[in-house]
Amino acid sequence: MAERGLRIAALYPEQMNIYADRGNLAVLERRCRWRSIAAEVTAVGLGEKLDPERFNLIYLGGGQDDDQRRCAADLVETKREGLISAAAIGAVVFGVCGGYQLLGRWYELGDQRIDGVGLLDVETVRSDGPRLIGNVAIECHLPGADPSAVLAGFENHGGRTRLLAGATPLGRVLSGHGNDGVSGDEGCRRGNVIGTYLHGPLLPANSWFADWLIATALEDDLVLAELDDQLELGGHRAACRAAGLSGR
Ligand code: GLN
């Protein structure tokens, strides 16, 4: 019987951590501890295998193209099998930006194709056009969450991501660029596997989503205790305003 609590694997925390994406890990850990739920973050770096039984949330942050190249080869070679098994037994797999791209089928950079793990039915192509940069807000439909819940963050990517037939976006763009700047889709979700272009770091300004990830990873039908989220809600409102939404 696996140990209880939130057991997070942070993949490549040295290389895949732009815009301080590690803040997302701190939020997950703290929000558990504040509720007396055990939480542990384990770094799983280059060359290390991923034990699918050990973790209920696997996290892969954003990275520059060069870091992504190095990590992608390792991800496919040493961690793909573990990731697929973990997802099959219900672990949350959460990728941000470069991490999202690597959860998909591939990332094409010029004449080079970097294979991803294929957990999400998306393909990404590096565009010669301008990077998609700026504040972004999306409306998400997640099981059990408020149907009009908004995620607000920041995006900066050269890649354009396309959802393949049947793939479900994480949300609809209210403001900003999203997957490719034209489709109106942002991110992708397949069961508990989620990818998004939203950095921020995302979770400090979107505590409802942090709690959704925690509850989904714990899969206990656990209703999480309320926290005093005044600061977090203020952060959410500020991120929404920065993205041009008012009245949230
Ligand atoms: N290198 C990728 C791109 O530019 C991802 C960037 C990121 O993680 N912010 O598309």
PDB file of C-alpha atoms and ligand atoms in Angstrom:
ATOM      1  CA  MET A   1       0.000   0.000   0.000  1.00  0.00           C
ATOM      2  CA  ALA A   2       1.508   3.287  -1.077  1.00  0.00           C
ATOM      3  CA  GLU A   3       2.112   5.942   1.536  1.00  0.00           C
ATOM      4  CA  ARG A   4      -0.676   8.517   1.901  1.00  0.00           C
ATOM      5  CA  GLY A   5      -0.405  12.198   1.200  1.00  0.00           C
ATOM      6  CA  LEU A   6       0.774  14.120  -1.821  1.00  0.00           C
ATOM      7  CA  ARG A   7       3.872  12.563  -3.308  1.00  0.00           C
ATOM      8  CA  ILE A   8       5.227  14.846  -6.014  1.00  0.00           C
ATOM      9  CA  ALA A   9       7.911  13.988  -8.550  1.00  0.00           C
ATOM     10  CA  ALA A  10       9.513  17.184  -9.874  1.00  0.00           C
ATOM     11  CA  LEU A  11      11.087  16.260 -13.198  1.00  0.00           C
ATOM     12  CA  TYR A  12      14.276  18.078 -14.154  1.00  0.00           C
ATOM     13  CA  PRO A  13      13.904  20.894 -11.599  1.00  0.00           C
ATOM     14  CA  GLU A  14      17.329  22.265 -12.607  1.00  0.00           C
ATOM     15  CA  GLN A  15      16.663  22.496 -16.325  1.00  0.00           C
ATOM     16  CA  MET A  16      12.896  22.880 -16.653  1.00  0.00           C
ATOM     17  CA  ASN A  17      12.154  25.788 -14.381  1.00  0.00           C
ATOM     18  CA  ILE A  18      11.798  29.086 -16.146  1.00  0.00           C
ATOM     19  CA  TYR A  19       9.790  31.938 -14.673  1.00  0.00           C
ATOM     20  CA  ALA A  20      10.352  30.290 -11.292  1.00  0.00           C
ATOM     21  CA  ASP A  21       7.953  27.500 -12.137  1.00  0.00           C
ATOM     22  CA  ARG A  22       9.190  25.855  -8.947  1.00  0.00           C
ATOM     23  CA  GLY A  23       6.789  28.212  -7.136  1.00  0.00           C
ATOM     24  CA  ASN A  24       4.053  25.853  -8.282  1.00  0.00           C
ATOM     25  CA  LEU A  25       5.628  23.067  -6.255  1.00  0.00           C
ATOM     26  CA  ALA A  26       5.856  25.249  -3.161  1.00  0.00           C
ATOM     27  CA  VAL A  27       2.151  26.046  -3.416  1.00  0.00           C
ATOM     28  CA  LEU A  28       1.145  22.396  -3.717  1.00  0.00           C
ATOM     29  CA  GLU A  29       3.314  21.422  -0.773  1.00  0.00           C
ATOM     30  CA  ARG A  30       2.186  24.303   1.467  1.00  0.00           C
ATOM     31  CA  ARG A  31      -1.510  23.944   0.771  1.00  0.00           C
ATOM     32  CA  CYS A  32      -1.267  20.312   1.860  1.00  0.00           C
ATOM     33  CA  ARG A  33       0.761  21.054   4.964  1.00  0.00           C
ATOM     34  CA  TRP A  34      -1.611  23.858   6.030  1.00  0.00           C
ATOM     35  CA  ARG A  35      -4.296  21.174   6.101  1.00  0.00           C
ATOM     36  CA  SER A  36      -2.080  18.623   7.879  1.00  0.00           C
ATOM     37  CA  ILE A  37      -1.871  16.492   4.740  1.00  0.00           C
ATOM     38  CA  ALA A  38       1.587  15.008   4.252  1.00  0.00           C
ATOM     39  CA  ALA A  39       3.395  16.341   1.178  1.00  0.00           C
ATOM     40  CA  GLU A  40       6.781  15.512  -0.232  1.00  0.00           C
ATOM     41  CA  VAL A  41       8.609  16.762  -3.328  1.00  0.00           C
ATOM     42  CA  THR A  42      11.250  14.511  -4.887  1.00  0.00           C
ATOM     43  CA  ALA A  43      13.479  15.720  -7.696  1.00  0.00           C
ATOM     44  CA  VAL A  44      13.869  13.228 -10.530  1.00  0.00           C
ATOM     45  CA  GLY A  45      16.661  14.401 -12.796  1.00  0.00           C
ATOM     46  CA  LEU A  46      18.545  13.381 -15.918  1.00  0.00           C
ATOM     47  CA  GLY A  47      19.263   9.666 -16.069  1.00  0.00           C
ATOM     48  CA  GLU A  48      16.915   8.729 -13.219  1.00  0.00           C
ATOM     49  CA  LYS A  49      14.009   6.372 -13.732  1.00  0.00           C
ATOM     50  CA  LEU A  50      10.525   7.278 -12.561  1.00  0.00           C
ATOM     51  CA  ASP A  51       8.857   4.815 -10.202  1.00  0.00           C
ATOM     52  CA  PRO A  52       5.146   4.995 -11.121  1.00  0.00           C
ATOM     53  CA  GLU A  53       3.966   3.568  -7.775  1.00  0.00           C
ATOM     54  CA  ARG A  54       5.789   6.154  -5.744  1.00  0.00           C
ATOM     55  CA  PHE A  55       4.175   9.380  -6.940  1.00  0.00           C
ATOM     56  CA  ASN A  56       0.621  10.653  -7.308  1.00  0.00           C
ATOM     57  CA  LEU A  57       1.556  13.965  -8.946  1.00  0.00           C
ATOM     58  CA  ILE A  58       4.264  14.372 -11.559  1.00  0.00           C
ATOM     59  CA  TYR A  59       5.339  17.853 -12.510  1.00  0.00           C
ATOM     60  CA  LEU A  60       7.313  19.095 -15.518  1.00  0.00           C
ATOM     61  CA  GLY A  61       7.967  22.838 -15.788  1.00  0.00           C
ATOM     62  CA  GLY A  62       8.919  25.104 -18.662  1.00  0.00           C
ATOM     63  CA  GLY A  63      12.258  25.294 -20.427  1.00  0.00           C
ATOM     64  CA  GLN A  64      14.198  27.010 -23.169  1.00  0.00           C
ATOM     65  CA  ASP A  65      14.627  25.096 -26.412  1.00  0.00           C
ATOM     66  CA  ASP A  66      18.148  23.887 -25.550  1.00  0.00           C
ATOM     67  CA  ASP A  67      17.199  22.597 -22.109  1.00  0.00           C
ATOM     68  CA  GLN A  68      14.149  20.982 -23.620  1.00  0.00           C
ATOM     69  CA  ARG A  69      16.276  19.131 -26.171  1.00  0.00           C
ATOM     70  CA  ARG A  70      18.442  17.632 -23.438  1.00  0.00           C
ATOM     71  CA  CYS A  71      15.518  16.682 -21.225  1.00  0.00           C
ATOM     72  CA  ALA A  72      13.327  15.352 -24.025  1.00  0.00           C
ATOM     73  CA  ALA A  73      15.786  12.629 -24.979  1.00  0.00           C
ATOM     74  CA  ASP A  74      16.086  11.576 -21.349  1.00  0.00           C
ATOM     75  CA  LEU A  75      12.332  11.780 -20.785  1.00  0.00           C
ATOM     76  CA  VAL A  76      11.602   9.422 -23.637  1.00  0.00           C
ATOM     77  CA  GLU A  77      14.473   7.071 -22.828  1.00  0.00           C
ATOM     78  CA  THR A  78      14.335   6.784 -19.054  1.00  0.00           C
ATOM     79  CA  LYS A  79      10.950   8.051 -17.882  1.00  0.00           C
ATOM     80  CA  ARG A  80       8.362   7.483 -20.599  1.00  0.00           C
ATOM     81  CA  GLU A  81       7.400   4.022 -19.394  1.00  0.00           C
ATOM     82  CA  GLY A  82       7.069   5.166 -15.771  1.00  0.00           C
ATOM     83  CA  LEU A  83       5.041   8.211 -16.803  1.00  0.00           C
ATOM     84  CA  ILE A  84       2.626   6.179 -18.870  1.00  0.00           C
ATOM     85  CA  SER A  85       2.139   3.659 -16.040  1.00  0.00           C
ATOM     86  CA  ALA A  86       1.664   6.427 -13.485  1.00  0.00           C
ATOM     87  CA  ALA A  87      -0.957   8.114 -15.681  1.00  0.00           C
ATOM     88  CA  ALA A  88      -2.701   4.780 -16.203  1.00  0.00           C
ATOM     89  CA  ILE A  89      -3.129   4.329 -12.448  1.00  0.00           C
ATOM     90  CA  GLY A  90      -4.534   7.834 -12.050  1.00  0.00           C
ATOM     91  CA  ALA A  91      -1.569   9.988 -11.115  1.00  0.00           C
ATOM     92  CA  VAL A  92      -1.849  13.640 -12.074  1.00  0.00           C
ATOM     93  CA  VAL A  93       0.731  14.519 -14.712  1.00  0.00           C
ATOM     94  CA  PHE A  94       1.051  18.289 -15.023  1.00  0.00           C
ATOM     95  CA  GLY A  95       3.230  20.012 -17.615  1.00  0.00           C
ATOM     96  CA  VAL A  96       3.789  23.741 -18.024  1.00  0.00           C
ATOM     97  CA  CYS A  97       4.848  25.274 -21.357  1.00  0.00           C
ATOM     98  CA  GLY A  98       8.010  23.403 -22.432  1.00  0.00           C
ATOM     99  CA  GLY A  99       6.824  20.584 -20.154  1.00  0.00           C
ATOM    100  CA  TYR A 100       3.410  20.638 -21.832  1.00  0.00           C
ATOM    101  CA  GLN A 101       5.037  20.415 -25.254  1.00  0.00           C
ATOM    102  CA  LEU A 102       7.019  17.339 -24.162  1.00  0.00           C
ATOM    103  CA  LEU A 103       3.875  15.590 -22.888  1.00  0.00           C
ATOM    104  CA  GLY A 104       2.635  15.742 -26.474  1.00  0.00           C
ATOM    105  CA  ARG A 105       3.753  13.778 -29.526  1.00  0.00           C
ATOM    106  CA  TRP A 106       6.580  16.007 -30.630  1.00  0.00           C
ATOM    107  CA  TYR A 107       8.100  19.467 -30.820  1.00  0.00           C
ATOM    108  CA  GLU A 108       9.437  20.419 -34.247  1.00  0.00           C
ATOM    109  CA  LEU A 109      12.277  22.926 -34.283  1.00  0.00           C
ATOM    110  CA  GLY A 110      13.360  23.711 -37.846  1.00  0.00           C
ATOM    111  CA  ASP A 111      14.375  20.430 -39.397  1.00  0.00           C
ATOM    112  CA  GLN A 112      14.667  18.688 -36.056  1.00  0.00           C
ATOM    113  CA  ARG A 113      11.842  16.765 -34.459  1.00  0.00           C
ATOM    114  CA  ILE A 114      12.052  16.292 -30.686  1.00  0.00           C
ATOM    115  CA  ASP A 115       9.903  13.385 -29.611  1.00  0.00           C
ATOM    116  CA  GLY A 116       7.645  13.825 -26.608  1.00  0.00           C
ATOM    117  CA  VAL A 117       6.087  11.071 -24.520  1.00  0.00           C
ATOM    118  CA  GLY A 118       2.731  11.132 -26.354  1.00  0.00           C
ATOM    119  CA  LEU A 119       0.502  11.284 -23.275  1.00  0.00           C
ATOM    120  CA  LEU A 120      -1.387  14.186 -24.849  1.00  0.00           C
ATOM    121  CA  ASP A 121      -2.638  14.206 -28.432  1.00  0.00           C
ATOM    122  CA  VAL A 122      -0.940  17.439 -29.410  1.00  0.00           C
ATOM    123  CA  GLU A 123       1.855  18.426 -31.777  1.00  0.00           C
ATOM    124  CA  THR A 124       3.990  21.521 -31.500  1.00  0.00           C
ATOM    125  CA  VAL A 125       5.902  23.339 -34.217  1.00  0.00           C
ATOM    126  CA  ARG A 126       8.371  26.155 -33.549  1.00  0.00           C
ATOM    127  CA  SER A 127       7.241  29.130 -35.564  1.00  0.00           C
ATOM    128  CA  ASP A 128       9.400  31.775 -37.249  1.00  0.00           C
ATOM    129  CA  GLY A 129       6.679  34.244 -36.311  1.00  0.00           C
ATOM    130  CA  PRO A 130       6.720  36.323 -33.156  1.00  0.00           C
ATOM    131  CA  ARG A 131       6.803  34.597 -29.777  1.00  0.00           C
ATOM    132  CA  LEU A 132       3.414  34.437 -28.107  1.00  0.00           C
ATOM    133  CA  ILE A 133       4.040  36.518 -25.031  1.00  0.00           C
ATOM    134  CA  GLY A 134       1.864  38.208 -22.450  1.00  0.00           C
ATOM    135  CA  ASN A 135      -0.702  37.913 -19.743  1.00  0.00           C
ATOM    136  CA  VAL A 136      -3.340  35.318 -20.429  1.00  0.00           C
ATOM    137  CA  ALA A 137      -6.627  34.181 -18.943  1.00  0.00           C
ATOM    138  CA  ILE A 138      -8.636  31.107 -19.828  1.00  0.00           C
ATOM    139  CA  GLU A 139     -11.953  29.643 -18.787  1.00  0.00           C
ATOM    140  CA  CYS A 140     -11.635  25.978 -17.765  1.00  0.00           C
ATOM    141  CA  HIS A 141     -14.130  23.194 -17.493  1.00  0.00           C
ATOM    142  CA  LEU A 142     -12.744  20.662 -15.064  1.00  0.00           C
ATOM    143  CA  PRO A 143     -14.763  17.899 -13.444  1.00  0.00           C
ATOM    144  CA  GLY A 144     -16.003  18.999 -10.042  1.00  0.00           C
ATOM    145  CA  ALA A 145     -14.739  22.582 -10.466  1.00  0.00           C
ATOM    146  CA  ASP A 146     -16.792  25.731 -10.972  1.00  0.00           C
ATOM    147  CA  PRO A 147     -17.716  25.733 -14.705  1.00  0.00           C
ATOM    148  CA  SER A 148     -16.764  29.373 -15.063  1.00  0.00           C
ATOM    149  CA  ALA A 149     -13.451  29.047 -13.204  1.00  0.00           C
ATOM    150  CA  VAL A 150     -10.691  31.186 -14.678  1.00  0.00           C
ATOM    151  CA  LEU A 151      -6.972  30.493 -14.776  1.00  0.00           C
ATOM    152  CA  ALA A 152      -4.796  33.569 -15.152  1.00  0.00           C
ATOM    153  CA  GLY A 153      -1.080  33.605 -15.840  1.00  0.00           C
ATOM    154  CA  PHE A 154       1.668  34.555 -18.225  1.00  0.00           C
ATOM    155  CA  GLU A 155       2.770  32.906 -21.463  1.00  0.00           C
ATOM    156  CA  ASN A 156       5.942  33.092 -23.520  1.00  0.00           C
ATOM    157  CA  HIS A 157       6.416  30.491 -26.208  1.00  0.00           C
ATOM    158  CA  GLY A 158       7.723  30.238 -29.736  1.00  0.00           C
ATOM    159  CA  GLY A 159       6.004  26.892 -30.296  1.00  0.00           C
ATOM    160  CA  ARG A 160       2.488  26.638 -31.708  1.00  0.00           C
ATOM    161  CA  THR A 161       0.564  23.663 -30.408  1.00  0.00           C
ATOM    162  CA  ARG A 162      -2.188  21.912 -32.311  1.00  0.00           C
ATOM    163  CA  LEU A 163      -4.729  19.588 -30.760  1.00  0.00           C
ATOM    164  CA  LEU A 164      -5.281  16.414 -32.787  1.00  0.00           C
ATOM    165  CA  ALA A 165      -8.820  15.194 -33.488  1.00  0.00           C
ATOM    166  CA  GLY A 166     -10.607  14.258 -30.278  1.00  0.00           C
ATOM    167  CA  ALA A 167      -8.168  16.030 -27.949  1.00  0.00           C
ATOM    168  CA  THR A 168      -9.732  18.314 -25.336  1.00  0.00           C
ATOM    169  CA  PRO A 169      -8.296  21.728 -24.543  1.00  0.00           C
ATOM    170  CA  LEU A 170      -7.754  22.647 -20.908  1.00  0.00           C
ATOM    171  CA  GLY A 171      -9.693  25.841 -21.505  1.00  0.00           C
ATOM    172  CA  ARG A 172     -10.928  28.536 -23.820  1.00  0.00           C
ATOM    173  CA  VAL A 173      -8.845  31.685 -24.222  1.00  0.00           C
ATOM    174  CA  LEU A 174     -10.542  34.769 -22.781  1.00  0.00           C
ATOM    175  CA  SER A 175      -7.512  36.953 -23.268  1.00  0.00           C
ATOM    176  CA  GLY A 176      -4.028  36.214 -24.623  1.00  0.00           C
ATOM    177  CA  HIS A 177      -2.779  33.702 -27.206  1.00  0.00           C
ATOM    178  CA  GLY A 178      -3.133  30.151 -25.900  1.00  0.00           C
ATOM    179  CA  ASN A 179      -1.976  27.130 -27.881  1.00  0.00           C
ATOM    180  CA  ASP A 180      -1.334  28.799 -31.217  1.00  0.00           C
ATOM    181  CA  GLY A 181      -2.736  32.324 -31.151  1.00  0.00           C
ATOM    182  CA  VAL A 182      -5.602  31.487 -33.505  1.00  0.00           C
ATOM    183  CA  SER A 183      -7.672  28.489 -32.358  1.00  0.00           C
ATOM    184  CA  GLY A 184      -8.909  29.957 -29.076  1.00  0.00           C
ATOM    185  CA  ASP A 185      -7.787  26.751 -27.334  1.00  0.00           C
ATOM    186  CA  GLU A 186      -5.408  26.696 -24.409  1.00  0.00           C
ATOM    187  CA  GLY A 187      -3.638  23.646 -23.079  1.00  0.00           C
ATOM    188  CA  CYS A 188      -4.859  20.100 -23.239  1.00  0.00           C
ATOM    189  CA  ARG A 189      -6.345  17.635 -20.776  1.00  0.00           C
ATOM    190  CA  ARG A 190      -6.681  13.919 -21.048  1.00  0.00           C
ATOM    191  CA  GLY A 191      -8.006  12.479 -17.794  1.00  0.00           C
ATOM    192  CA  ASN A 192      -5.546  13.521 -15.132  1.00  0.00           C
ATOM    193  CA  VAL A 193      -2.852  14.497 -17.637  1.00  0.00           C
ATOM    194  CA  ILE A 194      -2.787  18.256 -18.069  1.00  0.00           C
ATOM    195  CA  GLY A 195      -0.662  20.614 -20.114  1.00  0.00           C
ATOM    196  CA  THR A 196      -0.829  24.395 -20.206  1.00  0.00           C
ATOM    197  CA  TYR A 197       1.188  27.339 -21.491  1.00  0.00           C
ATOM    198  CA  LEU A 198       0.420  29.324 -18.351  1.00  0.00           C
ATOM    199  CA  HIS A 199       3.401  30.204 -16.214  1.00  0.00           C
ATOM    200  CA  GLY A 200       3.173  32.815 -13.572  1.00  0.00           C
ATOM    201  CA  PRO A 201       4.100  30.758 -11.644  1.00  0.00           C
ATOM    202  CA  LEU A 202       0.574  29.623 -12.193  1.00  0.00           C
ATOM    203  CA  LEU A 203      -0.550  28.162  -8.886  1.00  0.00           C
ATOM    204  CA  PRO A 204       0.133  31.047  -6.457  1.00  0.00           C
ATOM    205  CA  ALA A 205      -2.402  33.144  -8.391  1.00  0.00           C
ATOM    206  CA  ASN A 206      -4.846  30.297  -8.987  1.00  0.00           C
ATOM    207  CA  SER A 207      -5.309  28.543  -5.663  1.00  0.00           C
ATOM    208  CA  TRP A 208      -8.554  26.909  -6.791  1.00  0.00           C
ATOM    209  CA  PHE A 209      -6.568  25.050  -9.462  1.00  0.00           C
ATOM    210  CA  ALA A 210      -3.845  24.061  -6.989  1.00  0.00           C
ATOM    211  CA  ASP A 211      -6.583  22.514  -4.836  1.00  0.00           C
ATOM    212  CA  TRP A 212      -8.123  20.782  -7.829  1.00  0.00           C
ATOM    213  CA  LEU A 213      -4.739  19.185  -8.607  1.00  0.00           C
ATOM    214  CA  ILE A 214      -4.234  18.147  -4.981  1.00  0.00           C
ATOM    215  CA  ALA A 215      -7.704  16.652  -4.614  1.00  0.00           C
ATOM    216  CA  THR A 216      -7.418  14.831  -7.947  1.00  0.00           C
ATOM    217  CA  ALA A 217      -3.997  13.418  -7.040  1.00  0.00           C
ATOM    218  CA  LEU A 218      -5.174  12.218  -3.628  1.00  0.00           C
ATOM    219  CA  GLU A 219      -8.215  10.587  -5.273  1.00  0.00           C
ATOM    220  CA  ASP A 220      -9.865  10.055  -1.910  1.00  0.00           C
ATOM    221  CA  ASP A 221     -13.077  11.948  -2.689  1.00  0.00           C
ATOM    222  CA  LEU A 222     -11.517  14.171  -0.158  1.00  0.00           C
ATOM    223  CA  VAL A 223     -13.189  17.515   0.355  1.00  0.00           C
ATOM    224  CA  LEU A 224     -10.275  19.779   1.147  1.00  0.00           C
ATOM    225  CA  ALA A 225     -10.629  22.025   4.177  1.00  0.00           C
ATOM    226  CA  GLU A 226     -11.074  25.717   3.377  1.00  0.00           C
ATOM    227  CA  LEU A 227      -8.027  27.927   3.845  1.00  0.00           C
ATOM    228  CA  ASP A 228      -7.807  31.621   4.444  1.00  0.00           C
ATOM    229  CA  ASP A 229      -7.161  32.599   0.833  1.00  0.00           C
ATOM    230  CA  GLN A 230      -7.464  36.353   1.029  1.00  0.00           C
ATOM    231  CA  LEU A 231      -3.958  36.914  -0.305  1.00  0.00           C
ATOM    232  CA  GLU A 232      -4.315  34.242  -2.963  1.00  0.00           C
ATOM    233  CA  LEU A 233      -7.635  35.635  -4.152  1.00  0.00           C
ATOM    234  CA  GLY A 234      -6.079  39.086  -4.325  1.00  0.00           C
ATOM    235  CA  GLY A 235      -3.309  37.582  -6.470  1.00  0.00           C
ATOM    236  CA  HIS A 236      -5.904  35.956  -8.705  1.00  0.00           C
ATOM    237  CA  ARG A 237      -7.770  39.218  -9.191  1.00  0.00           C
ATOM    238  CA  ALA A 238      -4.511  41.019  -9.992  1.00  0.00           C
ATOM    239  CA  ALA A 239      -3.538  38.347 -12.567  1.00  0.00           C
ATOM    240  CA  CYS A 240      -7.013  38.572 -14.152  1.00  0.00           C
ATOM    241  CA  ARG A 241      -6.773  42.347 -14.304  1.00  0.00           C
ATOM    242  CA  ALA A 242      -3.302  42.137 -15.839  1.00  0.00           C
ATOM    243  CA  ALA A 243      -4.827  39.938 -18.549  1.00  0.00           C
ATOM    244  CA  GLY A 244      -7.497  42.549 -19.189  1.00  0.00           C
ATOM    245  CA  LEU A 245     -10.406  40.917 -17.333  1.00  0.00           C
ATOM    246  CA  SER A 246     -12.264  42.994 -14.837  1.00  0.00           C
ATOM    247  CA  GLY A 247     -14.838  42.137 -12.203  1.00  0.00           C
ATOM    248  CA  ARG A 248     -13.279  38.761 -11.224  1.00  0.00           C
TER     249      ARG A 248
HETATM  250  N1  GLN B   1      10.979  26.509 -25.617  1.00  0.00           N
HETATM  251  C1  GLN B   1       9.558  26.454 -25.752  1.00  0.00           C
HETATM  252  C2  GLN B   1       8.981  27.497 -26.704  1.00  0.00           C
HETATM  253  O1  GLN B   1       9.558  28.537 -26.874  1.00  0.00           O
HETATM  254  C3  GLN B   1       8.894  26.531 -24.379  1.00  0.00           C
HETATM  255  C4  GLN B   1       9.134  27.854 -23.688  1.00  0.00           C
HETATM  256  C5  GLN B   1       8.640  27.879 -22.276  1.00  0.00           C
HETATM  257  O2  GLN B   1       8.642  26.874 -21.544  1.00  0.00           O
HETATM  258  N2  GLN B   1       8.308  29.081 -21.834  1.00  0.00           N
HETATM  259  O3  GLN B   1       7.961  27.284 -27.282  1.00  0.00           O
END
